[in-house]
């Protein structure tokens, strides 16, 4: 071998060695890169990924140390997030930062990289233009060369990847290219992770929503195959396990007759991309159906391409039923012949039915928004006390108010209405609305009046012939005009009794009509009550009953003097005593009546209470609420005393009320009854009028 050749060979060997070295370095880098890429795909979070990158660089890249820093812009530090390899307190000691200094500071390579955003290569630590302290620490750890690559993290953050090699010049052009590649991969990986996290978060949020949603939420693929169902979906369709639904066509939830429409809507959603809302008959697992409102929309992928359908369903069967009920209800209320209004708690009218216009003449538009019961509309015709009492009842007592009201139509005509106003309370017990129902009773009242007048006239006309029959019967019976045979006398007695009953009926009718027309005269004059009662007892002894019933008067020790209309009191007591005698029990030999007087407070008024107690047939419980009604007679009374009219108590009540008193009773069938009548201790209320009772 010639010397020249040997030199050449040496040269060649060096070159080959160099190439081998280069190849080795490159391989190291490629290995590092591919491992890092694998890590990026596998990593679940940021620090984990960065740690892996560093350790891959050390393990597979054969580097001495690698670390990743994050530039914290608040304190200007580059903080270590991950590191691997031989570090020996280097990072802690260095405290890298990028703060602008007043006097120019010699930057360390990583600081320069972070500040400039460019890759900084330190080919040879000994020769680097950097602070000596740094150099010393570097050399101590055999960091003979290094590279520092900045990378962007998201939009704001800047990170640095620093790799240290134990030989000089470890990073030349080709390696640099790969290192940069590595950094950009890390950046991408981190961004991807970030997005992935965001996606996971939003998916989690979606899941939570799905679980909590009161709607039944279902996701399907574009072919309509169910992929996700919310708990509510299972519930409203009667399933238990999502497996029963997932993988099946969403049409399993819809009644067959609605399939074509649902299909069309689905296609439309896909075409227009808009949310479609529709009502369908939906199916449960057991085949029963319900009505659901379904909103369906598209889910798109990142590129905006439709990916899936999402649908939310609400069971609206109840709502539909309520709507239907409400519709019917409104129709009924609208069409009712009574005037119906609904007001807020201040009487401002919110609703008025059609009858309001028919009765008052004010259109619905004129009515709504105005206050009820004022002169502006049909009201304001009654005395102030009437409205005060009404408000007290409905607003403070929260009770129903009923009464007769005089109103004025739009054309000025006055009419009478029977009004009933009810408060509607909210859950908190406060008044929300008032419902007012009024019936125009003007016509009925006129008819009633005409009827009463007719009865009054007819009764009056009947009295004269009846009196004649009575007289002549009495005359014949007394034998004044010659003796009668026993048979004649028996028949005549029947005639007489009949005419007596007729007189009573005619008198009662006359009294009823007088009381109903109004204007009963009450003239209280001071009188001794015990005398009056003793009188009544005496009169009752002459009653035409088949039995004699003893009447006991529990006379008070001191005699009671009161301002009374003795005629009216006589009428009432006579009626009650007569009833007590007439309705005595046939199978009770000890039948008797007792009258008592007692002073006590009744309904807040100091009163004299007169009670008439009998031990007769009593009043059956089911009939008790009707005994003060006109013409009412209880079933047991019909049998005991056939001749009653059912008018006595009706008259009594009107009379007692007219004098400012009260009347009521206690009774038990088969045991007896007690009727109570009161007179205020201040005396009967005086009333001006023309009508007296017969
Ligand atoms: P009448 O006695 O003429 O039937 P009332 O108006 O006086 O009419 O009485 C109405 C009804 O009340 C009677 O039919 C009877 O059923 C019942 N009633 C009244 N008083 C008594 C009583 N003391 N005992 C039992 N029932 C009575």
XYZ file of C-alpha atoms and ligand atoms in Angstrom:
721
model
C 0.000 0.000 0.000
C 1.481 3.356 -1.033
C 1.549 6.163 1.516
C -0.767 8.147 -0.687
C -3.177 5.332 -0.770
C -2.923 4.880 2.913
C -3.705 8.571 3.432
C -6.618 8.214 1.097
C -7.761 5.151 2.943
C -7.455 6.960 6.241
C -9.468 9.790 4.808
C -12.043 7.381 3.561
C -12.236 5.649 6.867
C -12.745 8.989 8.629
C -15.436 9.900 6.135
C -17.098 6.575 6.533
C -16.935 6.949 10.278
C -18.366 10.410 10.008
C -21.198 9.162 7.863
C -21.862 6.350 10.232
C -21.996 8.882 13.052
C -24.397 11.005 11.070
C -26.588 8.071 10.277
C -26.623 7.118 13.914
C -27.712 10.593 14.966
C -30.344 10.717 12.312
C -31.689 7.343 13.277
C -31.830 8.568 16.828
C -33.906 11.498 15.699
C -36.222 9.460 13.558
C -36.743 7.073 16.378
C -37.454 9.963 18.713
C -39.867 11.478 16.242
C -41.833 8.341 15.606
C -42.068 7.550 19.324
C -43.199 11.069 20.053
C -45.866 10.737 17.419
C -47.064 7.532 18.973
C -47.173 9.252 22.337
C -49.172 12.119 20.945
C -51.823 9.705 19.765
C -51.838 7.831 23.060
C -51.580 10.696 25.526
C -54.563 11.690 27.613
C -53.291 14.927 29.053
C -50.783 17.649 28.472
C -48.161 17.045 31.160
C -48.240 13.345 30.551
C -47.535 13.933 26.876
C -44.696 16.372 27.571
C -43.091 14.017 30.075
C -43.236 11.232 27.537
C -41.656 13.435 24.882
C -38.758 14.236 27.181
C -38.182 10.671 28.190
C -38.431 9.461 24.593
C -35.802 12.023 23.607
C -33.515 10.714 26.324
C -34.253 7.010 25.949
C -34.544 6.647 22.187
C -32.764 9.753 21.053
C -29.809 9.048 23.308
C -29.692 12.654 24.516
C -28.392 13.593 27.935
C -31.331 15.645 29.034
C -34.547 17.104 27.660
C -37.097 19.437 29.194
C -40.132 21.391 28.282
C -40.757 24.860 29.618
C -43.866 27.017 29.555
C -43.553 30.759 29.462
C -45.668 32.087 32.296
C -46.413 35.617 31.170
C -47.445 36.789 34.580
C -44.091 36.383 36.215
C -42.044 36.111 32.988
C -40.583 32.794 34.068
C -40.087 29.788 31.875
C -41.466 27.144 34.166
C -40.505 23.517 33.864
C -43.452 21.304 33.021
C -41.587 18.147 32.172
C -38.031 16.880 32.085
C -36.073 13.652 31.656
C -32.453 12.521 31.725
C -29.513 13.661 33.793
C -30.592 16.949 35.275
C -28.962 17.172 38.733
C -30.705 20.332 39.897
C -29.862 22.262 36.737
C -33.347 23.605 36.032
C -33.949 24.647 39.627
C -30.699 26.533 39.757
C -31.051 28.295 36.408
C -34.386 30.076 36.947
C -34.836 30.940 33.253
C -36.874 34.018 32.579
C -37.562 36.418 29.745
C -38.035 39.690 31.546
C -36.678 42.718 29.686
C -33.773 43.983 31.708
C -32.839 47.613 32.055
C -29.199 46.939 31.214
C -28.851 44.408 28.438
C -28.350 41.016 29.893
C -26.615 38.191 28.171
C -29.443 35.770 27.391
C -29.228 32.076 27.828
C -30.211 30.115 24.714
C -33.631 28.969 25.988
C -34.510 32.527 26.928
C -33.555 33.740 23.504
C -35.674 31.053 21.881
C -38.711 31.986 23.960
C -38.282 35.691 23.338
C -37.567 35.581 19.621
C -39.752 32.603 18.778
C -36.865 31.146 16.800
C -34.865 27.964 17.178
C -31.606 28.584 19.002
C -28.734 26.121 18.588
C -25.801 25.984 20.942
C -23.226 24.107 18.905
C -20.562 24.136 21.564
C -21.201 25.180 25.120
C -17.620 26.286 25.649
C -17.829 28.752 22.757
C -21.402 29.953 23.285
C -22.092 33.656 23.770
C -23.804 33.112 27.082
C -23.226 33.876 30.785
C -20.317 32.027 32.348
C -22.364 30.799 35.263
C -24.642 29.011 32.811
C -21.684 27.605 30.906
C -20.170 26.272 34.110
C -23.364 24.478 35.133
C -23.772 23.114 31.601
C -20.257 21.770 31.403
C -20.496 20.304 34.885
C -23.283 18.102 33.565
C -21.620 17.399 30.217
C -24.160 19.371 28.215
C -21.746 20.123 25.390
C -24.305 21.242 22.887
C -28.008 21.961 22.974
C -30.995 23.023 20.941
C -33.978 25.133 22.075
C -37.145 25.106 20.064
C -40.067 27.384 20.802
C -43.525 26.139 19.927
C -46.933 27.661 20.112
C -49.479 26.260 22.415
C -53.011 27.258 21.586
C -53.249 30.889 20.664
C -51.488 32.517 23.549
C -49.053 30.229 25.259
C -45.430 29.682 24.242
C -43.535 26.591 25.190
C -39.923 25.545 24.718
C -38.402 22.184 24.125
C -34.738 21.994 25.084
C -32.543 19.042 24.278
C -28.977 18.640 25.568
C -26.382 16.401 23.976
C -23.222 15.057 25.481
C -21.211 15.831 22.361
C -20.442 19.022 20.575
C -22.101 19.858 17.308
C -24.840 17.330 17.813
C -27.356 19.515 16.030
C -26.610 20.241 12.440
C -28.940 21.186 9.606
C -30.553 17.831 9.080
C -31.001 17.169 12.761
C -32.306 20.645 13.213
C -34.914 20.052 10.599
C -36.034 16.973 12.479
C -35.931 18.720 15.843
C -38.150 21.463 14.474
C -40.447 18.812 13.149
C -40.525 17.334 16.611
C -41.427 20.630 18.206
C -44.200 21.285 15.750
C -45.504 17.777 16.363
C -45.571 18.482 20.065
C -47.393 21.752 19.439
C -49.923 19.984 17.268
C -50.275 17.208 19.768
C -50.907 19.631 22.568
C -53.461 21.532 20.545
C -55.125 18.302 19.638
C -55.215 17.302 23.270
C -56.714 20.623 24.139
C -59.420 20.190 21.550
C -59.933 16.627 22.587
C -60.381 17.827 26.161
C -62.813 20.465 25.096
C -64.697 17.899 23.081
C -64.716 15.524 26.011
C -65.925 18.303 28.240
C -68.677 19.254 25.856
C -69.587 15.615 25.443
C -69.756 15.269 29.184
C -71.893 18.366 29.401
C -74.127 16.922 26.730
C -74.378 13.631 28.679
C -75.327 15.453 31.866
C -77.926 17.417 29.972
C -79.179 14.257 28.390
C -79.518 12.559 31.759
C -81.203 15.513 33.383
C -83.380 16.561 30.486
C -87.116 16.405 31.165
C -87.428 15.751 27.446
C -86.823 12.351 25.990
C -83.638 12.863 23.977
C -82.650 10.373 21.288
C -79.733 10.396 18.879
C -79.786 8.448 15.643
C -77.435 8.097 12.737
C -78.407 9.523 9.368
C -80.274 6.321 8.552
C -82.476 6.818 11.611
C -80.897 4.016 13.646
C -80.919 4.823 17.361
C -77.465 5.400 18.847
C -78.197 7.103 22.181
C -81.282 7.348 24.386
C -81.804 9.441 27.495
C -83.374 7.910 30.634
C -86.535 9.835 29.887
C -86.760 8.265 26.428
C -86.752 4.837 28.014
C -89.305 5.934 30.560
C -91.874 7.472 28.255
C -91.676 4.614 25.779
C -91.916 2.030 28.529
C -88.472 0.447 28.115
C -86.037 -0.467 30.866
C -82.711 -1.018 29.165
C -81.132 1.202 26.483
C -80.148 -2.026 24.695
C -83.807 -2.554 23.874
C -83.698 0.584 21.734
C -80.145 1.173 20.558
C -79.463 -0.255 17.105
C -83.146 -0.221 16.159
C -84.924 2.182 13.857
C -86.233 5.325 15.511
C -89.526 4.601 13.779
C -90.166 1.998 16.467
C -91.170 4.939 18.665
C -93.718 6.340 16.221
C -97.185 4.970 15.433
C -97.266 3.453 11.903
C -99.825 5.948 10.616
C -97.366 8.758 11.311
C -94.388 7.072 9.612
C -94.777 8.744 6.186
C -95.008 12.187 7.768
C -92.079 11.517 10.073
C -90.023 10.292 7.094
C -90.838 13.445 5.126
C -89.909 15.652 8.075
C -86.652 13.777 8.576
C -85.728 14.328 4.942
C -86.634 17.961 5.273
C -84.421 18.338 8.347
C -81.557 16.785 6.436
C -82.188 19.042 3.432
C -82.790 22.347 5.220
C -80.715 21.703 8.324
C -83.375 23.405 10.398
C -84.987 22.127 13.576
C -88.364 20.616 12.746
C -91.143 20.527 15.333
C -94.157 18.292 14.893
C -96.717 16.350 16.867
C -96.883 12.602 16.465
C -98.752 9.710 17.897
C -95.962 7.849 19.656
C -95.750 4.225 20.669
C -94.915 2.572 23.940
C -93.375 -0.864 24.249
C -96.747 -2.351 25.178
C -98.348 -0.934 22.026
C -100.284 1.846 23.754
C -99.943 5.315 22.309
C -99.501 8.871 23.515
C -99.205 12.241 21.871
C -95.720 13.703 21.731
C -94.213 16.896 20.489
C -90.959 16.149 18.706
C -88.185 18.592 17.831
C -85.555 17.122 15.546
C -82.277 18.637 14.404
C -78.989 17.730 12.802
C -75.618 17.168 14.404
C -72.694 18.039 12.171
C -69.089 17.004 12.250
C -66.166 19.428 12.457
C -66.319 19.967 8.709
C -69.987 20.868 8.907
C -71.225 17.657 7.313
C -74.427 16.148 8.783
C -73.428 13.338 11.082
C -76.498 12.379 13.095
C -80.017 13.339 14.081
C -80.991 14.413 17.550
C -84.593 14.497 18.692
C -86.281 15.719 21.857
C -89.763 14.444 22.686
C -92.272 15.685 25.230
C -95.397 13.779 26.225
C -98.158 16.313 25.606
C -101.147 14.028 26.113
C -102.097 15.880 29.293
C -101.462 19.264 27.759
C -103.593 18.337 24.759
C -106.354 17.179 27.035
C -106.158 20.380 29.043
C -106.154 22.433 25.872
C -109.196 20.552 24.672
C -110.910 20.931 28.053
C -110.037 24.591 28.081
C -111.376 25.026 24.570
C -114.656 23.350 25.522
C -114.772 25.309 28.722
C -114.225 28.574 26.887
C -116.891 27.683 24.353
C -119.303 26.951 27.167
C -118.456 30.120 29.060
C -118.612 32.205 25.901
C -121.976 30.787 25.005
C -123.487 30.915 28.509
C -126.546 33.101 28.811
C -125.340 34.470 32.136
C -123.004 37.407 32.159
C -119.544 36.109 33.186
C -116.446 38.177 33.839
C -113.016 37.374 35.233
C -111.112 40.187 36.896
C -107.727 40.544 38.529
C -107.477 41.106 42.279
C -108.230 44.807 41.774
C -111.424 44.149 39.839
C -109.850 45.090 36.496
C -111.672 42.973 33.938
C -109.514 40.420 32.139
C -112.228 38.484 30.386
C -115.873 38.997 29.542
C -118.111 36.486 27.770
C -120.512 37.246 24.946
C -123.505 37.542 27.277
C -121.864 40.590 28.859
C -122.437 42.510 25.655
C -125.962 41.134 25.252
C -126.955 42.097 28.781
C -125.044 45.325 29.383
C -124.649 46.631 25.839
C -120.924 47.219 26.383
C -118.726 45.386 23.869
C -115.998 43.041 25.084
C -113.406 45.588 23.952
C -115.034 48.343 25.988
C -115.149 46.105 29.029
C -111.747 44.411 29.188
C -109.150 46.521 30.996
C -111.738 48.534 32.933
C -112.765 48.184 36.537
C -115.926 46.231 37.271
C -118.627 47.695 39.517
C -118.030 51.320 38.494
C -120.185 53.936 36.769
C -117.925 53.778 33.714
C -119.491 50.425 32.910
C -122.781 49.017 34.204
C -122.120 49.361 37.951
C -122.030 52.023 40.609
C -125.818 52.069 41.070
C -125.925 50.578 44.539
C -125.330 52.410 47.826
C -121.722 52.606 48.968
C -122.357 50.115 51.823
C -123.368 47.465 49.338
C -119.993 47.596 47.565
C -118.150 47.796 50.882
C -119.876 44.683 52.144
C -119.202 42.921 48.852
C -115.475 43.764 48.956
C -115.229 42.753 52.571
C -116.717 39.356 51.702
C -114.728 38.569 48.585
C -111.404 40.231 49.298
C -110.912 40.001 53.056
C -113.048 37.024 54.008
C -112.278 35.387 50.628
C -115.822 34.074 50.457
C -118.450 34.012 47.744
C -120.745 37.014 47.661
C -124.279 36.700 46.346
C -126.905 39.356 46.122
C -129.293 41.311 43.976
C -127.743 44.285 42.227
C -129.207 47.132 40.282
C -127.159 47.880 37.179
C -127.425 50.230 34.235
C -127.100 49.164 30.608
C -125.100 51.222 28.114
C -128.393 52.664 26.818
C -129.254 53.916 30.314
C -131.861 51.256 31.113
C -131.752 50.035 34.713
C -131.977 46.304 35.304
C -131.822 43.926 38.243
C -129.230 41.176 38.321
C -128.603 38.304 40.639
C -124.859 38.455 41.171
C -122.444 35.904 42.522
C -118.785 36.846 42.855
C -116.205 34.252 43.822
C -112.565 34.834 44.663
C -110.089 32.441 43.026
C -107.133 31.895 45.334
C -103.549 31.060 44.411
C -101.399 28.426 46.119
C -100.294 31.057 48.651
C -103.913 31.662 49.664
C -104.008 35.140 48.157
C -106.704 36.268 45.747
C -105.618 35.894 42.112
C -108.850 36.501 40.275
C -112.493 37.143 40.808
C -115.146 35.410 38.785
C -118.377 37.332 38.571
C -121.557 35.752 37.276
C -124.670 37.856 36.884
C -128.098 36.936 35.674
C -130.480 39.564 34.437
C -133.575 38.846 36.530
C -135.525 41.952 35.603
C -138.058 39.962 33.635
C -138.409 37.216 36.255
C -138.911 39.843 38.902
C -141.649 41.466 36.856
C -143.361 38.125 36.288
C -143.060 37.341 39.995
C -144.515 40.640 40.916
C -147.418 40.203 38.524
C -148.028 36.725 39.939
C -147.935 37.965 43.504
C -150.318 40.763 42.670
C -152.663 38.307 41.024
C -152.575 36.010 44.053
C -153.197 38.954 46.300
C -156.187 40.051 44.252
C -157.599 36.544 43.889
C -157.237 35.825 47.615
C -158.940 39.042 48.447
C -161.826 38.210 46.161
C -162.140 34.763 47.738
C -162.394 36.084 51.241
C -165.923 37.524 50.918
C -167.698 34.361 49.706
C -165.702 32.304 52.209
C -166.788 34.487 55.078
C -170.395 33.944 53.993
C -169.947 30.142 53.925
C -168.377 30.289 57.370
C -171.124 32.391 58.881
C -173.984 30.417 57.490
C -172.411 27.111 58.464
C -171.906 28.382 61.993
C -175.483 29.608 62.069
C -176.879 26.292 60.870
C -174.667 24.306 63.257
C -175.743 26.364 66.268
C -179.384 25.339 65.607
C -180.501 28.967 65.421
C -182.526 28.233 62.280
C -184.006 24.934 63.390
C -182.679 21.539 64.449
C -180.527 19.391 62.157
C -180.544 15.631 61.902
C -177.384 13.916 63.119
C -176.368 13.144 59.546
C -176.981 16.710 58.377
C -174.968 18.006 61.301
C -172.044 15.671 60.442
C -171.913 16.817 56.827
C -172.233 20.426 57.783
C -169.309 20.101 60.223
C -167.208 18.864 57.299
C -168.273 21.878 55.258
C -167.383 24.158 58.139
C -163.954 22.581 58.688
C -163.248 22.787 54.968
C -164.177 26.419 54.806
C -162.025 27.140 57.885
C -159.034 25.574 56.156
C -159.775 27.568 53.063
C -159.840 30.768 55.109
C -156.474 29.907 56.537
C -155.047 29.201 53.088
C -156.466 32.392 51.624
C -155.115 34.414 54.538
C -151.720 32.822 54.226
C -151.631 33.490 50.494
C -152.647 37.046 51.041
C -149.954 37.503 53.666
C -147.322 35.920 51.455
C -148.167 38.208 48.580
C -148.171 41.238 50.850
C -144.787 40.316 52.279
C -143.349 39.611 48.833
C -144.515 42.862 47.389
C -142.724 44.487 50.311
C -143.527 47.414 52.493
C -144.611 45.520 55.635
C -145.459 47.918 58.402
C -143.737 47.300 61.748
C -145.041 49.508 64.560
C -143.336 48.637 67.834
C -145.107 49.765 70.987
C -143.928 48.910 74.516
C -145.930 45.957 75.783
C -145.789 43.231 78.408
C -144.723 40.033 76.685
C -145.980 37.554 79.274
C -149.497 38.862 78.925
C -149.369 38.503 75.173
C -148.155 34.947 75.401
C -150.807 33.994 77.926
C -153.328 35.377 75.442
C -151.998 33.250 72.630
C -152.199 30.153 74.783
C -155.793 30.890 75.532
C -156.600 31.322 71.826
C -154.915 28.079 70.954
C -157.237 26.170 73.187
C -159.929 26.806 70.598
C -157.970 25.182 67.779
C -159.833 22.679 65.659
C -157.644 19.729 66.592
C -159.030 16.429 67.683
C -156.827 16.399 70.786
C -156.287 18.679 73.640
C -152.612 19.321 74.168
C -151.535 21.076 77.358
C -149.407 24.184 76.897
C -147.052 25.157 79.664
C -145.715 28.673 79.869
C -142.525 28.946 81.917
C -143.267 32.451 82.989
C -140.212 34.493 83.961
C -140.123 35.919 87.484
C -140.126 39.501 86.402
C -142.355 40.503 83.563
C -140.611 41.534 80.358
C -141.450 44.767 78.651
C -140.320 45.406 75.085
C -141.195 47.620 72.171
C -143.014 45.161 69.944
C -145.573 45.077 67.169
C -147.893 42.803 69.069
C -149.976 41.924 65.991
C -146.907 40.613 64.172
C -145.627 38.768 67.224
C -149.070 37.235 67.734
C -149.067 36.048 64.078
C -145.693 34.386 64.443
C -146.239 32.789 67.829
C -149.727 31.607 66.945
C -148.259 29.896 63.911
C -145.513 28.206 65.894
C -147.790 27.148 68.752
C -150.351 25.827 66.278
C -147.660 23.776 64.572
C -146.468 22.448 67.939
C -149.992 21.311 68.747
C -150.843 19.990 65.311
C -147.674 17.992 64.933
C -147.957 16.195 68.235
C -147.539 12.474 68.109
C -150.715 10.354 68.146
C -149.081 7.521 70.012
C -147.799 9.724 72.798
C -150.272 10.246 75.615
C -148.060 12.791 77.379
C -148.043 15.222 74.420
C -147.351 18.779 75.529
C -145.946 22.114 74.512
C -143.703 24.404 76.518
C -142.980 28.074 75.927
C -139.957 29.773 77.487
C -138.438 33.235 77.495
C -134.748 33.838 77.866
C -132.382 36.773 77.422
C -129.148 36.047 75.571
C -126.807 37.244 72.854
C -127.604 35.862 69.418
C -125.271 36.648 66.506
C -123.819 39.511 68.503
C -127.191 41.053 69.350
C -128.673 41.190 72.878
C -131.939 39.397 72.318
C -135.011 37.997 73.906
C -135.305 34.388 72.800
C -138.766 32.818 72.792
C -138.688 29.058 72.438
C -141.614 26.739 71.712
C -140.845 23.111 72.445
C -143.016 20.128 71.596
C -142.522 16.391 71.961
C -144.269 15.678 68.654
C -143.352 13.961 65.402
C -140.226 16.085 64.753
C -138.783 16.924 61.359
C -136.843 14.291 59.388
C -133.186 15.274 59.022
C -133.243 15.269 55.233
C -136.157 17.748 55.210
C -134.824 20.133 57.813
C -133.069 22.486 55.398
C -136.315 23.094 53.526
C -138.870 23.861 56.227
C -138.738 27.629 55.723
C -139.345 27.257 51.975
C -142.643 28.339 50.456
C -145.182 25.442 50.285
C -142.766 22.922 51.744
C -144.228 20.202 53.972
C -142.303 17.252 55.325
C -143.574 13.764 54.516
C -144.478 12.899 58.133
C -146.434 16.169 58.481
C -148.659 15.343 55.498
C -149.806 12.183 57.322
C -150.370 13.841 60.696
C -152.117 17.032 59.616
C -153.395 16.914 56.059
C -154.735 20.441 56.016
C -151.457 22.414 56.189
C -150.417 24.909 53.558
C -146.626 24.903 53.939
C -146.741 28.693 54.135
C -146.723 29.340 57.890
C -142.979 29.148 58.527
C -142.207 30.983 55.299
C -144.347 33.867 56.530
C -142.886 33.675 60.041
C -139.348 33.981 58.747
C -140.137 37.028 56.626
C -141.898 38.727 59.495
C -139.215 37.965 62.072
C -136.509 39.208 59.691
C -138.536 42.366 59.090
C -138.518 43.213 62.807
C -134.795 42.604 63.056
C -134.987 39.219 64.745
C -134.021 35.679 63.891
C -135.769 32.312 63.692
C -134.443 28.727 63.704
C -135.176 25.331 65.144
C -133.787 22.106 66.514
C -135.629 18.908 65.813
C -135.321 15.165 65.923
C -137.763 12.943 64.124
C -140.031 11.087 66.536
C -138.793 13.055 69.532
C -139.935 16.617 69.014
C -138.922 20.102 67.940
C -138.002 23.439 69.433
C -138.521 26.618 67.437
C -136.681 29.775 68.499
C -137.651 33.353 67.715
C -135.680 36.407 68.784
C -136.528 40.056 69.338
C -133.693 42.552 69.879
C -133.726 43.804 73.481
C -133.657 47.278 72.002
C -137.097 46.457 70.628
C -138.373 45.524 67.190
C -137.010 47.586 64.313
C -139.649 50.095 63.279
C -140.558 50.043 59.575
C -142.650 52.387 57.588
C -145.030 50.733 55.129
C -148.660 50.279 54.213
C -148.986 46.519 54.494
C -150.439 44.765 57.503
C -151.000 41.053 57.761
C -154.503 39.551 57.855
P -147.753 23.757 57.532
O -147.641 23.525 58.993
O -148.989 24.441 57.144
O -147.460 22.564 56.726
P -145.498 25.430 57.988
O -144.809 26.370 57.086
O -146.013 25.975 59.254
O -146.625 24.762 57.121
O -144.517 24.240 58.298
C -143.775 23.676 57.276
C -143.426 22.244 57.610
O -142.530 22.208 58.703
C -144.564 21.427 58.085
O -145.304 20.923 57.015
C -143.886 20.338 58.868
O -143.378 19.387 58.005
C -142.735 21.064 59.498
N -143.036 21.513 60.869
C -143.262 22.774 61.289
N -143.425 22.828 62.606
C -143.301 21.545 63.058
C -143.351 20.922 64.346
N -143.561 21.650 65.444
N -143.148 19.605 64.423
C -142.894 18.879 63.314
N -142.844 19.395 62.078
C -143.037 20.722 61.945
